[in-house]
Amino acid sequence: MTSDLTKETLDEVVNQRRRQQRSLDTRERILQAAFEEFAERGFEGASTRNVAAKAGVQHPLVTYHFKSKEGLWQAVVTTTSFNFGQHFQVHLAGMTEKDEVARLRLLQEQFVRFAAANPNFHWLMSHEGKRDSDRLTWLVEERVRNYFDVMAKLIRAAQKQGRYVEGDPYHLQYLFIGAVTRIFMLSAEVQQVTGRSPFSKKFVDEHVRTCCALFFREPAEGGRPARIAAPRKGKRLTK
């Protein structure tokens, strides 16, 4: 009597796929726990043992999947940066016919909404930006520089039309990021001071309008762009 080789093969395939899915689920739990750990403590203060405990896995599984703390950190940054980029690509799809000001405004508005949904992302970035390190160099070259170059190009185009506050585009983008993110990074304090959750839809919508109003300029009447006058040079006024 011959055995059912087809059934045996199918059973093994099913079991293999289950093992692969369990491995993927474990990896995802570790990444999420590591994201929280690095955002809270920074790279130096983070512990892979804390990550394992938060993920509910044995510590050797962390090193099995990511080799080292630095490997784990790079995986977290790569994943979160990819999600950051995907967030904007989704909203930019189909906007090729729009002008630079419309594209810039959409990107800035969506940055506010991304910041509200992902406060840990900005804690993670702020920890690394405080001091020089090989990790920061890797982060800038692989993830940060291209984003700033794209935004600077759009800001310059908007400035030429008088539709954006004047100044160095890179400096202005850092100012925009600071204005946007700090209120979410200090959410507990904001809640106590204002009595409102900065993560509520109404608050986020208001924050979008407020942050954009600080930087964007509407066209003046008659269709000519409104420009902000530069400070005059000369003698200071005295009483």
Short mmCIF file of C-alpha atoms in Angstrom, two decimals:
data_model
loop_
_atom_site.label_atom_id
_atom_site.label_comp_id
_atom_site.label_asym_id
_atom_site.label_seq_id
_atom_site.Cartn_x
_atom_site.Cartn_y
_atom_site.Cartn_z
CA MET A 1 0.00 0.00 0.00
CA THR A 2 1.49 3.31 -1.04
CA SER A 3 1.43 6.36 1.18
CA ASP A 4 -0.22 9.61 0.12
CA LEU A 5 2.91 11.56 -0.75
CA THR A 6 0.85 14.54 -1.91
CA LYS A 7 -0.84 14.87 1.48
CA GLU A 8 2.47 14.54 3.31
CA THR A 9 4.02 17.22 1.12
CA LEU A 10 1.08 19.59 1.63
CA ASP A 11 1.21 19.08 5.40
CA GLU A 12 4.89 19.98 5.43
CA VAL A 13 4.25 23.09 3.32
CA VAL A 14 1.48 24.19 5.71
CA ASN A 15 3.70 23.62 8.73
CA GLN A 16 6.57 25.51 7.12
CA ARG A 17 4.32 28.46 6.35
CA ARG A 18 3.05 28.48 9.93
CA ARG A 19 6.61 28.54 11.22
CA GLN A 20 7.46 31.38 8.83
CA GLN A 21 4.41 33.36 9.94
CA ARG A 22 5.29 32.87 13.60
CA SER A 23 8.80 34.10 12.85
CA LEU A 24 7.43 37.17 11.06
CA ASP A 25 5.02 37.88 13.92
CA THR A 26 7.86 37.61 16.44
CA ARG A 27 10.05 39.94 14.38
CA GLU A 28 7.23 42.49 14.16
CA ARG A 29 6.67 42.41 17.94
CA ILE A 30 10.37 42.93 18.53
CA LEU A 31 10.48 45.86 16.11
CA GLN A 32 7.49 47.54 17.75
CA ALA A 33 8.96 47.08 21.22
CA ALA A 34 12.34 48.36 20.03
CA PHE A 35 10.70 51.43 18.47
CA GLU A 36 9.22 52.31 21.87
CA GLU A 37 12.48 51.57 23.69
CA PHE A 38 14.69 53.67 21.41
CA ALA A 39 12.15 56.51 21.36
CA GLU A 40 12.01 56.56 25.15
CA ARG A 41 15.67 56.01 26.03
CA GLY A 42 17.72 56.69 22.91
CA PHE A 43 20.28 54.25 21.56
CA GLU A 44 22.70 54.50 24.49
CA GLY A 45 20.03 53.99 27.14
CA ALA A 46 18.12 51.27 25.33
CA SER A 47 18.50 47.64 26.28
CA THR A 48 17.84 44.64 24.08
CA ARG A 49 16.74 42.76 27.21
CA ASN A 50 14.10 45.43 27.82
CA VAL A 51 13.04 45.06 24.21
CA ALA A 52 12.68 41.30 24.61
CA ALA A 53 10.63 41.77 27.79
CA LYS A 54 8.34 44.31 26.12
CA ALA A 55 7.90 42.04 23.12
CA GLY A 56 7.23 39.01 25.32
CA VAL A 57 10.00 36.93 23.75
CA GLN A 58 13.21 35.30 24.89
CA HIS A 59 16.27 37.55 24.60
CA PRO A 60 18.15 35.21 22.19
CA LEU A 61 15.36 35.79 19.65
CA VAL A 62 16.30 39.46 19.47
CA THR A 63 19.89 38.66 18.53
CA TYR A 64 18.72 35.85 16.22
CA HIS A 65 16.61 38.27 14.16
CA PHE A 66 18.76 41.43 14.36
CA LYS A 67 22.29 40.31 15.37
CA SER A 68 23.05 43.32 17.62
CA LYS A 69 21.55 46.43 19.20
CA GLU A 70 22.83 48.51 16.29
CA GLY A 71 21.28 46.08 13.81
CA LEU A 72 18.00 46.36 15.69
CA TRP A 73 18.25 50.18 15.68
CA GLN A 74 18.88 50.27 11.92
CA ALA A 75 15.91 47.96 11.32
CA VAL A 76 13.66 50.24 13.40
CA VAL A 77 14.83 53.39 11.60
CA THR A 78 14.55 51.74 8.18
CA THR A 79 11.01 50.55 8.89
CA THR A 80 9.77 53.82 10.38
CA SER A 81 11.43 55.88 7.64
CA PHE A 82 9.82 53.68 5.00
CA ASN A 83 6.43 54.21 6.64
CA PHE A 84 7.14 57.96 6.74
CA GLY A 85 7.93 58.00 3.02
CA GLN A 86 4.95 55.83 2.12
CA HIS A 87 2.63 58.17 4.03
CA PHE A 88 3.59 61.05 1.74
CA GLN A 89 3.70 59.03 -1.47
CA VAL A 90 0.10 57.96 -0.95
CA HIS A 91 -1.05 61.56 -0.62
CA LEU A 92 1.07 62.80 -3.51
CA ALA A 93 -0.23 60.17 -5.93
CA GLY A 94 -2.13 61.82 -8.74
CA MET A 95 -0.83 65.32 -7.94
CA THR A 96 1.65 65.59 -10.81
CA GLU A 97 -0.44 68.32 -12.41
CA LYS A 98 -0.43 70.50 -9.28
CA ASP A 99 1.99 73.40 -8.88
CA GLU A 100 4.83 73.47 -6.38
CA VAL A 101 2.88 75.48 -3.79
CA ALA A 102 0.02 72.96 -3.77
CA ARG A 103 2.47 70.06 -3.47
CA LEU A 104 4.36 71.78 -0.67
CA ARG A 105 1.21 72.59 1.26
CA LEU A 106 -0.05 69.02 0.97
CA LEU A 107 3.30 67.66 2.19
CA GLN A 108 3.37 70.06 5.15
CA GLU A 109 -0.23 69.34 6.09
CA GLN A 110 0.37 65.61 5.97
CA PHE A 111 3.54 66.01 8.00
CA VAL A 112 1.41 67.47 10.81
CA ARG A 113 -0.98 64.53 10.65
CA PHE A 114 1.87 62.02 10.55
CA ALA A 115 3.45 63.71 13.58
CA ALA A 116 0.21 63.44 15.52
CA ALA A 117 -0.12 59.75 14.68
CA ASN A 118 3.56 58.90 15.35
CA PRO A 119 5.00 60.94 18.25
CA ASN A 120 7.60 58.25 18.96
CA PHE A 121 9.10 58.82 15.51
CA HIS A 122 10.16 62.33 16.50
CA TRP A 123 11.52 61.23 19.88
CA LEU A 124 13.60 58.64 18.03
CA MET A 125 14.95 61.27 15.63
CA SER A 126 15.60 63.84 18.34
CA HIS A 127 17.68 61.40 20.40
CA GLU A 128 20.00 60.76 17.45
CA GLY A 129 20.23 64.40 16.34
CA LYS A 130 21.72 65.63 19.62
CA ARG A 131 25.32 64.54 19.01
CA ASP A 132 27.63 63.37 16.26
CA SER A 133 27.88 59.62 15.78
CA ASP A 134 28.26 57.04 13.06
CA ARG A 135 24.54 56.32 13.48
CA LEU A 136 23.66 59.96 12.85
CA THR A 137 25.86 60.06 9.74
CA TRP A 138 24.14 56.93 8.43
CA LEU A 139 20.71 58.37 9.30
CA VAL A 140 21.38 61.67 7.51
CA GLU A 141 22.85 60.10 4.40
CA GLU A 142 20.32 57.30 4.09
CA ARG A 143 17.10 58.89 5.36
CA VAL A 144 17.19 62.61 6.16
CA ARG A 145 19.13 64.48 3.49
CA ASN A 146 16.91 63.49 0.55
CA TYR A 147 13.77 64.56 2.42
CA PHE A 148 15.22 67.99 3.21
CA ASP A 149 16.48 68.44 -0.36
CA VAL A 150 13.01 67.75 -1.75
CA MET A 151 11.35 70.10 0.72
CA ALA A 152 13.95 72.85 0.14
CA LYS A 153 13.34 72.73 -3.61
CA LEU A 154 9.58 73.14 -3.12
CA ILE A 155 10.07 75.92 -0.56
CA ARG A 156 12.30 77.87 -2.97
CA ALA A 157 9.67 77.55 -5.70
CA ALA A 158 6.95 78.79 -3.34
CA GLN A 159 9.17 81.67 -2.17
CA LYS A 160 9.67 82.82 -5.78
CA GLN A 161 5.90 83.20 -6.02
CA GLY A 162 5.74 85.06 -2.72
CA ARG A 163 3.74 82.22 -1.22
CA TYR A 164 6.09 81.16 1.57
CA VAL A 165 7.92 83.06 4.30
CA GLU A 166 11.39 84.15 3.26
CA GLY A 167 14.56 82.59 4.64
CA ASP A 168 16.90 79.67 4.11
CA PRO A 169 14.68 76.69 3.12
CA TYR A 170 16.56 74.19 5.29
CA HIS A 171 16.33 76.49 8.31
CA LEU A 172 12.64 77.06 7.67
CA GLN A 173 11.94 73.34 7.41
CA TYR A 174 13.58 72.74 10.78
CA LEU A 175 11.44 75.55 12.21
CA PHE A 176 8.33 73.97 10.71
CA ILE A 177 9.20 70.55 12.15
CA GLY A 178 9.77 72.08 15.58
CA ALA A 179 6.48 73.98 15.49
CA VAL A 180 4.64 70.84 14.44
CA THR A 181 6.13 68.13 16.62
CA ARG A 182 6.79 69.67 20.02
CA ILE A 183 3.14 69.84 20.97
CA PHE A 184 2.74 66.09 20.39
CA MET A 185 6.01 65.19 22.10
CA LEU A 186 4.82 67.07 25.21
CA SER A 187 1.28 65.74 25.01
CA ALA A 188 0.86 65.14 28.77
CA GLU A 189 1.84 68.73 29.57
CA VAL A 190 -0.36 70.10 26.78
CA GLN A 191 -3.30 68.09 28.14
CA GLN A 192 -2.87 69.57 31.62
CA VAL A 193 -2.31 73.16 30.46
CA THR A 194 -5.03 73.34 27.82
CA GLY A 195 -7.43 70.69 29.03
CA ARG A 196 -7.44 69.25 25.51
CA SER A 197 -5.87 66.19 23.95
CA PRO A 198 -3.49 67.22 21.15
CA PHE A 199 -4.33 63.93 19.46
CA SER A 200 -8.03 64.65 19.01
CA LYS A 201 -9.15 65.17 15.41
CA LYS A 202 -10.36 68.72 16.11
CA PHE A 203 -7.05 69.69 17.72
CA VAL A 204 -4.99 68.15 14.89
CA ASP A 205 -7.08 69.95 12.27
CA GLU A 206 -6.50 73.25 14.10
CA HIS A 207 -2.80 72.50 14.38
CA VAL A 208 -2.60 71.88 10.63
CA ARG A 209 -4.16 75.28 9.91
CA THR A 210 -2.09 77.12 12.51
CA CYS A 211 1.29 75.69 11.49
CA CYS A 212 0.66 76.28 7.79
CA ALA A 213 -0.50 79.84 8.47
CA LEU A 214 2.86 80.57 10.11
CA PHE A 215 4.76 79.76 6.91
CA PHE A 216 2.48 80.04 3.88
CA ARG A 217 1.46 83.38 2.36
CA GLU A 218 -1.76 83.90 0.41
CA PRO A 219 -1.78 85.95 -2.82
CA ALA A 220 -2.60 89.61 -2.37
CA GLU A 221 -5.67 91.18 -4.00
CA GLY A 222 -5.36 91.57 -7.75
CA GLY A 223 -3.50 88.30 -8.09
CA ARG A 224 -0.08 89.67 -7.16
CA PRO A 225 1.71 87.63 -4.50
CA ALA A 226 1.95 89.03 -1.01
CA ARG A 227 5.53 89.35 0.18
CA ILE A 228 6.91 90.00 3.60
CA ALA A 229 9.06 93.11 3.64
CA ALA A 230 12.65 92.56 4.72
CA PRO A 231 13.83 94.62 7.71
CA ARG A 232 15.36 97.92 6.67
CA LYS A 233 19.01 98.50 7.29
CA GLY A 234 20.16 101.82 8.70
CA LYS A 235 20.02 103.88 11.84
CA ARG A 236 18.10 102.54 14.78
CA LEU A 237 15.17 104.55 16.02
CA THR A 238 15.73 106.32 19.31
CA LYS A 239 13.29 107.88 21.70
#
